[in-house]
CSV table of C-alpha atoms and ligand atoms in Angstrom, one decimal:
chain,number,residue,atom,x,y,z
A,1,UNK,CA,-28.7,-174.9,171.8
A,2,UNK,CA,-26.4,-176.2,174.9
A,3,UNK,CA,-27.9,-174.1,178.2
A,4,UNK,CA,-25.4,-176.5,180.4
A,5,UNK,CA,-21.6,-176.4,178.5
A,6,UNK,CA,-20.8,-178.5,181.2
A,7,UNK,CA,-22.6,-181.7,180.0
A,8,UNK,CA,-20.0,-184.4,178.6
A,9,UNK,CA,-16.5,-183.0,179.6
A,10,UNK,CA,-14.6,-184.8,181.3
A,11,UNK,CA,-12.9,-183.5,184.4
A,12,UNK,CA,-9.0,-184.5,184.3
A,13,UNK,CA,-6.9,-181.4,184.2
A,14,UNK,CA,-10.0,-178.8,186.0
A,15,UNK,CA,-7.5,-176.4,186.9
A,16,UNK,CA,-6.7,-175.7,183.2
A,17,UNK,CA,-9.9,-176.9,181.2
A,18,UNK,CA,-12.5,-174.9,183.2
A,19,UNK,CA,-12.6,-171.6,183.1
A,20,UNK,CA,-13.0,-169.6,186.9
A,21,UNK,CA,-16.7,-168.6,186.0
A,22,UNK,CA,-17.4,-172.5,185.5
A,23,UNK,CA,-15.3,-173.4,188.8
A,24,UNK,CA,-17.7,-170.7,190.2
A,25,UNK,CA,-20.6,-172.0,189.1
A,26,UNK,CA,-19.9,-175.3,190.5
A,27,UNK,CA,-18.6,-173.4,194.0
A,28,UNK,CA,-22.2,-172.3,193.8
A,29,UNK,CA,-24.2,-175.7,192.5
A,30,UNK,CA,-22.4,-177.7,195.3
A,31,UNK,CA,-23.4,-175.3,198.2
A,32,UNK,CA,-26.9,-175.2,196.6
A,33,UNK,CA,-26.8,-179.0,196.9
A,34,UNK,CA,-25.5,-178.4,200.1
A,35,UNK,CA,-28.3,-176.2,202.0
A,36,UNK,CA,-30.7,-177.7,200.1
A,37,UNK,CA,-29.9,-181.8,201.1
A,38,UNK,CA,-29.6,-180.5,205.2
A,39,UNK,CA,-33.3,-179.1,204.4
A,40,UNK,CA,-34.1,-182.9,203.2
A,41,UNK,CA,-34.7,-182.4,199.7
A,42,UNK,CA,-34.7,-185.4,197.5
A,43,UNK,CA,-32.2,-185.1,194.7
A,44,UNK,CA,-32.9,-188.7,193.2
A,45,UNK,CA,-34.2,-187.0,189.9
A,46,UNK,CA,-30.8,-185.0,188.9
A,47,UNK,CA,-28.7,-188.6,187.9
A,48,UNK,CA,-31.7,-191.2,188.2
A,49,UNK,CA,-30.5,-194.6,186.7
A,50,UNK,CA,-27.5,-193.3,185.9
A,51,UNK,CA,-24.0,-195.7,186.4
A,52,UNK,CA,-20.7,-194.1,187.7
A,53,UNK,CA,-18.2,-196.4,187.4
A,54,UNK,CA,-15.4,-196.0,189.7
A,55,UNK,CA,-11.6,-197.7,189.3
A,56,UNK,CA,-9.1,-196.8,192.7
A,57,UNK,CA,-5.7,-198.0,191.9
A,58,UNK,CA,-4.7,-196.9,195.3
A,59,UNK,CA,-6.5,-196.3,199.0
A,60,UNK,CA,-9.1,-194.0,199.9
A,61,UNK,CA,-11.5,-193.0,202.2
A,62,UNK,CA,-12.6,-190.1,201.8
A,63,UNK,CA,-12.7,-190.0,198.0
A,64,UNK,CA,-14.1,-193.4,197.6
A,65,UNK,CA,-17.2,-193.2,200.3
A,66,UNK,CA,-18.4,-189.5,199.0
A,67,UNK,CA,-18.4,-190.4,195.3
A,68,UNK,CA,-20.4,-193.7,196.4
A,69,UNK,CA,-22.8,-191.4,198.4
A,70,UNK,CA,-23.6,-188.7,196.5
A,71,UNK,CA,-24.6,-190.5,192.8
A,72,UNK,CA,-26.7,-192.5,195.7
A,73,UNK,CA,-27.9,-189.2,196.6
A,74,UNK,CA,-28.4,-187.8,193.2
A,75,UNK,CA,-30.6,-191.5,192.0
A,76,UNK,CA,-28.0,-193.3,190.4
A,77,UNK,CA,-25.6,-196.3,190.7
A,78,UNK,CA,-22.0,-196.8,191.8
A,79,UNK,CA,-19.8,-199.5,190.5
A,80,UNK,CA,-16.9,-200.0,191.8
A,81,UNK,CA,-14.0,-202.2,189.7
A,82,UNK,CA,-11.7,-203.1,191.2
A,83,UNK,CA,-8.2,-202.7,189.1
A,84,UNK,CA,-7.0,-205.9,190.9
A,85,UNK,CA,-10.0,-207.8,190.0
A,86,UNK,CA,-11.3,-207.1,187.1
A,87,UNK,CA,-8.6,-207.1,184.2
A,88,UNK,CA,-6.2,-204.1,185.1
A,89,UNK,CA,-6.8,-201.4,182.9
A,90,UNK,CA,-3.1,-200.8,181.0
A,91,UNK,CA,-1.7,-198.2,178.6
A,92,UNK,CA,-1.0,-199.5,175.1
A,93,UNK,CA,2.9,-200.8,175.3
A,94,UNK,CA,2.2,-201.9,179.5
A,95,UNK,CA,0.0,-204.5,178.6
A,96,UNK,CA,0.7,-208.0,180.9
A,97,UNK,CA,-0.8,-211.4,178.8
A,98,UNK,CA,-4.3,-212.5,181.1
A,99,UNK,CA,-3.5,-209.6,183.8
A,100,UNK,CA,-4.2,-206.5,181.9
A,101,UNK,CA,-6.4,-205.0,179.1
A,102,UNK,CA,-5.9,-202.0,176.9
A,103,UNK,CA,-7.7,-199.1,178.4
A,104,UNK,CA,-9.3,-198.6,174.3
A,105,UNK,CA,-11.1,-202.0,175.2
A,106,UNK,CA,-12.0,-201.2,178.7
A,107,UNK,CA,-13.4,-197.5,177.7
A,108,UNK,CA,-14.9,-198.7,174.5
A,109,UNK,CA,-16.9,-201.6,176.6
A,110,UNK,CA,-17.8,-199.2,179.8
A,111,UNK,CA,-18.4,-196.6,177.3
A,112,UNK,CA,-21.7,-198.4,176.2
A,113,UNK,CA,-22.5,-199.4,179.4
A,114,UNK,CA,-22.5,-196.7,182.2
A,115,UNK,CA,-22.6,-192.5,182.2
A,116,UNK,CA,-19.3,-191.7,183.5
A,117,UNK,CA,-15.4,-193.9,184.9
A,118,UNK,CA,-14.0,-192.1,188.1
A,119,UNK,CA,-10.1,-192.8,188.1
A,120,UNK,CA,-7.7,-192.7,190.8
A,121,UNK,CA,-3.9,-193.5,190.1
A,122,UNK,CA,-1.0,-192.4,190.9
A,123,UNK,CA,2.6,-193.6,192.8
A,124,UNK,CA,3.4,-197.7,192.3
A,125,UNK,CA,0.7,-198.6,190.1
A,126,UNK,CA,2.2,-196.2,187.8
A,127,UNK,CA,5.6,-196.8,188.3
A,128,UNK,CA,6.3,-193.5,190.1
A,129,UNK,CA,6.8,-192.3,186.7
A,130,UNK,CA,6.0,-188.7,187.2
A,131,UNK,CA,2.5,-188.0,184.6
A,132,UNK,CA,2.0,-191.6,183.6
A,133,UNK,CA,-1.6,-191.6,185.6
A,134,UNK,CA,-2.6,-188.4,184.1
A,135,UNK,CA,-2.0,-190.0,180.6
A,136,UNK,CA,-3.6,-193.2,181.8
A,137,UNK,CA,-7.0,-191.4,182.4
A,138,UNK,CA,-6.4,-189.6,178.4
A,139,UNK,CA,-6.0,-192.6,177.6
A,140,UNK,CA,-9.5,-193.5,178.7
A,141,UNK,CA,-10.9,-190.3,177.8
A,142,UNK,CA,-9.4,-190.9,174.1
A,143,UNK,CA,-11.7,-194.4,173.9
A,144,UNK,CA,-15.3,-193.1,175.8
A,145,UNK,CA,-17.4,-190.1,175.3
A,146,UNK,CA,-18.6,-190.4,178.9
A,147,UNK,CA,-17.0,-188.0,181.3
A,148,UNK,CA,-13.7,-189.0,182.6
A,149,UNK,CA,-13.3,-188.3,186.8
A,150,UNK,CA,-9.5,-187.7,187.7
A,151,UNK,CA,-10.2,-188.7,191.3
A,152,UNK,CA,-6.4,-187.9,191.9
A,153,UNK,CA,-3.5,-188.9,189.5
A,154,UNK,CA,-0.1,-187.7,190.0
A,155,UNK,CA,-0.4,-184.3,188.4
A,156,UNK,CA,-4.0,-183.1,189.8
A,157,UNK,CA,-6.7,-183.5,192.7
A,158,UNK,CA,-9.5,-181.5,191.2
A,159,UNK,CA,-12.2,-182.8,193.1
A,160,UNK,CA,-10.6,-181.6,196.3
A,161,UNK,CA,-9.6,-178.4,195.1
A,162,UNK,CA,-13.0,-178.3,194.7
A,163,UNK,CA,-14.3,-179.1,197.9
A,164,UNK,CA,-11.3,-176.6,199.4
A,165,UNK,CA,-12.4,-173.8,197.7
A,166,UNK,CA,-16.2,-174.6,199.2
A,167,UNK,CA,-14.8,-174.7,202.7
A,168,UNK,CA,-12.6,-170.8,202.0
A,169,UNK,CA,-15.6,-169.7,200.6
A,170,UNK,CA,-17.9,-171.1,203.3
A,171,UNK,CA,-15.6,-169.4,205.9
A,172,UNK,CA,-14.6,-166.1,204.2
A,173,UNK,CA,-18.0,-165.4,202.0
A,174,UNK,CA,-15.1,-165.1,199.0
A,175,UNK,CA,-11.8,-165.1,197.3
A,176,UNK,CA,-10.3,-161.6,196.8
A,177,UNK,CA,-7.7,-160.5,199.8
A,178,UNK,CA,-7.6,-163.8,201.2
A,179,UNK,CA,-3.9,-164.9,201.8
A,180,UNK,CA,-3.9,-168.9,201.3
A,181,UNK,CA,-0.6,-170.4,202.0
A,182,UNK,CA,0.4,-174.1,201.0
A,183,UNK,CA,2.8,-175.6,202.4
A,184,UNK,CA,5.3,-178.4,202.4
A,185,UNK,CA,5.4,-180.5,205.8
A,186,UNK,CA,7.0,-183.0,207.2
A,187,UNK,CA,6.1,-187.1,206.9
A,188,UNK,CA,8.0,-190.2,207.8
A,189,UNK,CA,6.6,-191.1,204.3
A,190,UNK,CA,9.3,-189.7,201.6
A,191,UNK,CA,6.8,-191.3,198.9
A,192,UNK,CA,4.0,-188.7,197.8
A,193,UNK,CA,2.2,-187.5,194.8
A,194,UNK,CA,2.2,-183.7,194.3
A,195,UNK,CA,-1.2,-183.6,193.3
A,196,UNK,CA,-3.2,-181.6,196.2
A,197,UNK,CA,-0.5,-178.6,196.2
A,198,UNK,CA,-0.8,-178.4,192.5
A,199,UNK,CA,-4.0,-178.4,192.3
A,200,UNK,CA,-4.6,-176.2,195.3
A,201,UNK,CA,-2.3,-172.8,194.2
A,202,UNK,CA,-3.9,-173.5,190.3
A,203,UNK,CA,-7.2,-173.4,191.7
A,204,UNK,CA,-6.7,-170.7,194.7
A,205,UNK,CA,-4.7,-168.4,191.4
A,206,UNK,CA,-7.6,-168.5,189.2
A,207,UNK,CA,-10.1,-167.3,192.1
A,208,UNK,CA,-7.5,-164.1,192.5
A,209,UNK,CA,-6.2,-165.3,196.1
A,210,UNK,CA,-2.6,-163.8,197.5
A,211,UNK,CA,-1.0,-167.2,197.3
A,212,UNK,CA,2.2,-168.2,198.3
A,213,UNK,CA,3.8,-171.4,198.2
A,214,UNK,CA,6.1,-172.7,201.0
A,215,UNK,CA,8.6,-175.7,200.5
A,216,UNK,CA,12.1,-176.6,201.4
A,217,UNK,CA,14.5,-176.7,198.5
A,218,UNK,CA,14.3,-180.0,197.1
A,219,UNK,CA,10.6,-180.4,197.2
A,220,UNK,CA,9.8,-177.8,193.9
A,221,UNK,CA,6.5,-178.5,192.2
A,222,UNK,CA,5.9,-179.5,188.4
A,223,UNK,CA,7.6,-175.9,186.4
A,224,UNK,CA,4.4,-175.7,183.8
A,225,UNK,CA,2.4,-175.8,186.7
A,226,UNK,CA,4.0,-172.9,188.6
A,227,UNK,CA,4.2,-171.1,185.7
A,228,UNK,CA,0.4,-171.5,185.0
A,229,UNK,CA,-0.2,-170.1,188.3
A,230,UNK,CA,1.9,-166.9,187.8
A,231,UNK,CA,-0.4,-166.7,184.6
A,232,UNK,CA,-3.4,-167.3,186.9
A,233,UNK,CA,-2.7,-164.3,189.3
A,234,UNK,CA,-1.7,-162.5,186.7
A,235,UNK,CA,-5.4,-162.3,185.3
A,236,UNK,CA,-7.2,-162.4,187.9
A,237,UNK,CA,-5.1,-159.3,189.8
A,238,UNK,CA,-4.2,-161.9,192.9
A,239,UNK,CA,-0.3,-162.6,193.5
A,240,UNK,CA,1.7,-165.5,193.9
A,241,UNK,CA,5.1,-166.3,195.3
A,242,UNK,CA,6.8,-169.0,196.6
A,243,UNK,CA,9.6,-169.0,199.5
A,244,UNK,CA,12.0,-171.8,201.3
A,245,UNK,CA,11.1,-170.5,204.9
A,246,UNK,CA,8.6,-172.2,207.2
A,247,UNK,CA,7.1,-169.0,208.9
A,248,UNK,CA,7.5,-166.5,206.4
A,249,UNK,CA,4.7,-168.9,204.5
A,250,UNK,CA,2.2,-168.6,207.9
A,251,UNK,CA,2.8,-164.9,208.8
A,252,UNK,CA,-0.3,-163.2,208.3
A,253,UNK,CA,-2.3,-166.2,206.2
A,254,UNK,CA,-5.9,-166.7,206.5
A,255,UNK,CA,-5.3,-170.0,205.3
A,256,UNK,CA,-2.8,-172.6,205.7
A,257,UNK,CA,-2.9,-175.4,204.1
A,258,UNK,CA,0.8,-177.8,205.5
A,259,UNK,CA,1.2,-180.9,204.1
A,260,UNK,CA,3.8,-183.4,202.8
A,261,UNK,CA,4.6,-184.3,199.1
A,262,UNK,CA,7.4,-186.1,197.4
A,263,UNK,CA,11.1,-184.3,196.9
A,264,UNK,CA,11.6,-184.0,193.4
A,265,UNK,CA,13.6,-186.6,193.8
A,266,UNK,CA,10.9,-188.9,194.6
A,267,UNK,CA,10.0,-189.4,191.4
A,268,UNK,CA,10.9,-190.6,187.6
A,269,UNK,CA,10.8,-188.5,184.5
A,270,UNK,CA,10.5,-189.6,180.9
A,271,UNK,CA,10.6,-188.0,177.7
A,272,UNK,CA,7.9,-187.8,175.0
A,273,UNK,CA,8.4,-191.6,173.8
A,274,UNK,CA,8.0,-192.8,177.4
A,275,UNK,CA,12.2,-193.4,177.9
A,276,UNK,CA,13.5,-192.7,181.9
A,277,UNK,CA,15.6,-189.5,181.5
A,278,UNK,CA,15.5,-188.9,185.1
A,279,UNK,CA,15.5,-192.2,187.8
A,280,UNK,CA,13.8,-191.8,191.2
A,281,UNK,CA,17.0,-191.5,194.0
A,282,UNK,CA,15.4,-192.5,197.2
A,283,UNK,CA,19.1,-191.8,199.3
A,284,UNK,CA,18.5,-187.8,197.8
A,285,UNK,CA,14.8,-188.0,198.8
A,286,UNK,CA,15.2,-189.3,202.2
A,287,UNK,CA,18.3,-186.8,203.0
A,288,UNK,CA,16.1,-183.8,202.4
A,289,UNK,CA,13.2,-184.9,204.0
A,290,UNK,CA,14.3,-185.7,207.6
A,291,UNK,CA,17.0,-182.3,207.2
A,292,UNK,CA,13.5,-181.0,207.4
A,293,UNK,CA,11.6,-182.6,210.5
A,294,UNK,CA,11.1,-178.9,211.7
A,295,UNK,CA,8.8,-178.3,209.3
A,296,UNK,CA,5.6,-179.6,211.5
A,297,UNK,CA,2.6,-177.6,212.0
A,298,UNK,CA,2.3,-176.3,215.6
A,299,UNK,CA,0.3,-173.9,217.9
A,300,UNK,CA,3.2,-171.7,218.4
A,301,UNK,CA,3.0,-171.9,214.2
A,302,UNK,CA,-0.1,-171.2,213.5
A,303,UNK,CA,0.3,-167.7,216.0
A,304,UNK,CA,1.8,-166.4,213.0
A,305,UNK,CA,-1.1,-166.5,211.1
A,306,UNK,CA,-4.0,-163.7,210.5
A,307,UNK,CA,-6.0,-163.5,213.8
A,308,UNK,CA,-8.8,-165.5,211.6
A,309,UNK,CA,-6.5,-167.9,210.1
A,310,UNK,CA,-7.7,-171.8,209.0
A,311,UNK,CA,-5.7,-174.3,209.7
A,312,UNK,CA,-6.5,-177.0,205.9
A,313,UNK,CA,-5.3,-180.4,205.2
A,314,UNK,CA,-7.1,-182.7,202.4
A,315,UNK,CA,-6.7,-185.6,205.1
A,316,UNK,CA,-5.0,-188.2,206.2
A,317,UNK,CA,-2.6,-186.6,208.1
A,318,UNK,CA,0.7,-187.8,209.6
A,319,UNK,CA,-0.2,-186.8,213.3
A,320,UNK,CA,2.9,-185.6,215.2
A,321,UNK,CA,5.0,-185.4,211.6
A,322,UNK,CA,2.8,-182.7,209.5
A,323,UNK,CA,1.2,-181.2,212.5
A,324,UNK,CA,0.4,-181.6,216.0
A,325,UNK,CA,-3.0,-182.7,217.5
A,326,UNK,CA,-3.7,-179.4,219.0
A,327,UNK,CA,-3.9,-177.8,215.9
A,328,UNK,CA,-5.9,-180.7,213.4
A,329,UNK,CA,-8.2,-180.9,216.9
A,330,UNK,CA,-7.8,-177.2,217.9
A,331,UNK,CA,-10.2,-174.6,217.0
A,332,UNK,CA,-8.3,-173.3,213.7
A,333,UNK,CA,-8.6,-176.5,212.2
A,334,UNK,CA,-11.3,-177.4,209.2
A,335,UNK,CA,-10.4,-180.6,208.1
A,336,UNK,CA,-13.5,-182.1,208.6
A,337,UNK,CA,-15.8,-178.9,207.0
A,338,UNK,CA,-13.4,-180.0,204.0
A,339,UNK,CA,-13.9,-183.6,203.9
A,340,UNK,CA,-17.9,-183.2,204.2
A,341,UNK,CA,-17.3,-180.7,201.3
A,342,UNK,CA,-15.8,-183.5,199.4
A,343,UNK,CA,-19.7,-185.0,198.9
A,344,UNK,CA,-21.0,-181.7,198.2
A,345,UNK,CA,-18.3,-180.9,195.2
A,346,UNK,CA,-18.7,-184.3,193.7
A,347,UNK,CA,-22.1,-184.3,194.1
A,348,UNK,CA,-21.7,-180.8,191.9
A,349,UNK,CA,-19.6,-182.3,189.4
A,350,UNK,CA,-21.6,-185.5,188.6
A,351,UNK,CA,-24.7,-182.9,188.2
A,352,UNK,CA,-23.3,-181.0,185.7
A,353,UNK,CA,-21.4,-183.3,183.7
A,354,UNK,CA,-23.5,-186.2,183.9
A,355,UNK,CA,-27.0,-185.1,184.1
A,356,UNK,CA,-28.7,-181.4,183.8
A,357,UNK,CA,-30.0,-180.1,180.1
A,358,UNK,CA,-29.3,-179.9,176.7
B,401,CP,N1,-8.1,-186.4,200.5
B,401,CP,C1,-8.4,-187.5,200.0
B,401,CP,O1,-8.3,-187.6,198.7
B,401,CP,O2,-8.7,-188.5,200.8
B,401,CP,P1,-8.7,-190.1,200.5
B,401,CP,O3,-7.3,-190.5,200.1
B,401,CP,O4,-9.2,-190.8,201.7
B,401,CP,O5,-9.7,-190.3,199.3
């Protein structure tokens, strides 16, 4: 009999797949990891000898150097492929003669090799075609049995919804009663994936939080995703709403979380058999993000906030266009408490899914 159900999923869609019991067991493995790594432990036996293989079709920092630490951490190896170097990984119908390779060749192949593939994806490298990198990692998780790691695609950021929720629960002790807001804000960049909000109010829903969502008109999120967040408070007894006004979205939070993501209009839609129903309009997208400059996070904004409020953001951050350095410097901020978290919730995830007990 299976004592860890965790072993062998992979961990693509996490807001949906995992239920809020087995996001709170991992809240609880990571902080374990946590106290128990700043007390020196050695962890080296949890993943010894075991390969993560890791695949960034766009920058990182933060996602890229805590993934390579922490299967360090936990004994094992890190392999990074580089899409550009190796054969790009494509989705059967994208193939390019000598450039690419079908993703069933390149799972099939890793899949006897290594113990898990960490994806990231999302914006050029799949065409801006809204979904496309969420279907690239099925894709993969079609072909191997290992795990699959969304590392962000352009639906979800699991893994740092993950570390977020560490950080509220690190600063609150828990869930219920805490008002989280996230929030559109303001970048010279028009070009974003909506994959931190998303993930953020799906995750923050199924803990029970008051959430409320904050964006201009223009800039709505993915429909089956609000709607699966309705669903989500509706279970767990938390609320959610969302509104088109800056301040209404920071009076009385305990947690804000501002930051920018594409207008709708940012991106391309396709039906089932792949065909462009919708094209991205870049003229649309610009007009409503710079009618919206005003929508930067300042000291006089974050006032409005609960007495204890957090100031979030999964980092980087457009300084002086999402929010001013006296607030990611000032003394609500807990950017960097969240991006240490990043190690500790990935360290969680590659424990449970890669190694543990039958
Ligand atoms: N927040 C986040 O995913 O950071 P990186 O893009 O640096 O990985």
């Amino acid at each position: 009999m299976r004592t860890n159900k965790f072993l062998g999923r992979d961990w693509i869609d996490a807001e949906m797949d995992y239920s809020k019991e087995e996001w709170e067991t991992l809240i609880d493995v990571a902080l374990d990891l946590k106290r128990r790594h700043a007390l020196g432990a050695d962890h080296t036996e949890i993943l010894k000898n075991k390969t993560l293989f890791t695949m960034f079709f766009n920058q990182s920092l933060r996602t890229r150097s805590t993934f390579a630490a922490g299967i360090q951490q936990l004994g094992g190896f890190h392999v990074d492929l580089e899409p550009g170097k190796t054969y790009t990984p494509a989705r059967k119908g994208y193939e390019i003669p000598y450039q690419t390779e079908r993703i069933s060749d390149v799972a099939r192949m890793l899949n006897r090799v290594g113990d898990a593939i960490a994806i990231r994806m999302y914006g050029p490298p799949a065409q801006w075609i809204y979904g496309f990198a969420n279907a690239t990692m099925k894709e993969f998780a079609e072909f191997a049995e290992i795990p699959i790691i969304n590392m962000e695609c352009d639906k979800y950021h699991p893994t740092q919804a993950l570390a977020d929720l560490i950080t509220i629960k690190e600063k609150f002790g828990a869930f219920k009663g805490i008002k989280l807001t996230m929030s559109w804000a303001y970048s010279g960049s028009i070009e974003k994936p909506r994959a931190v909000p998303q993930s953020v109010i799906l995750a923050s829903t199924l803990m029970g939080m008051d959430v409320t969502l904050a964006h201009p008109e223009g800039f709505d999120l993915d429909p089956e995703v609000i709607e699966s967040c309705k669903r989500n408070a509706k279970a767990t007894d938390g609320s959610f709403k969302i509104t088109n006004n800056f301040d209404e979205g920071f009076k009385g939070a305990h947690v804000v979380y501002p930051k920018s993501w594409g207008a709708k209009s940012c991106f391309n839609y396709t039906d089932k058999s792949g065909k462009i129903t919708e094209k991205q309009d870049h003229v649309k997208a610009e007009k409503v993000n710079t009618a919206n400059k005003n929508w930067c996070t300042t000291e006089k904004q974050m006032k409005l906030t609960d007495k204890h409020g957090i100031y979030m953001h999964c980092l980087p951050a457009d300084r002086s266009q999402e929010v001013m350095d006296e607030v990611i410097d000032g003394p609500h901020s807990v950017v960097i408490d969240e991006a240490e978290n990043r190690l500790h919730a990935h360290k969680a995830i590659m424990a449970m899914i890669m190694g543990g007990r039958l």
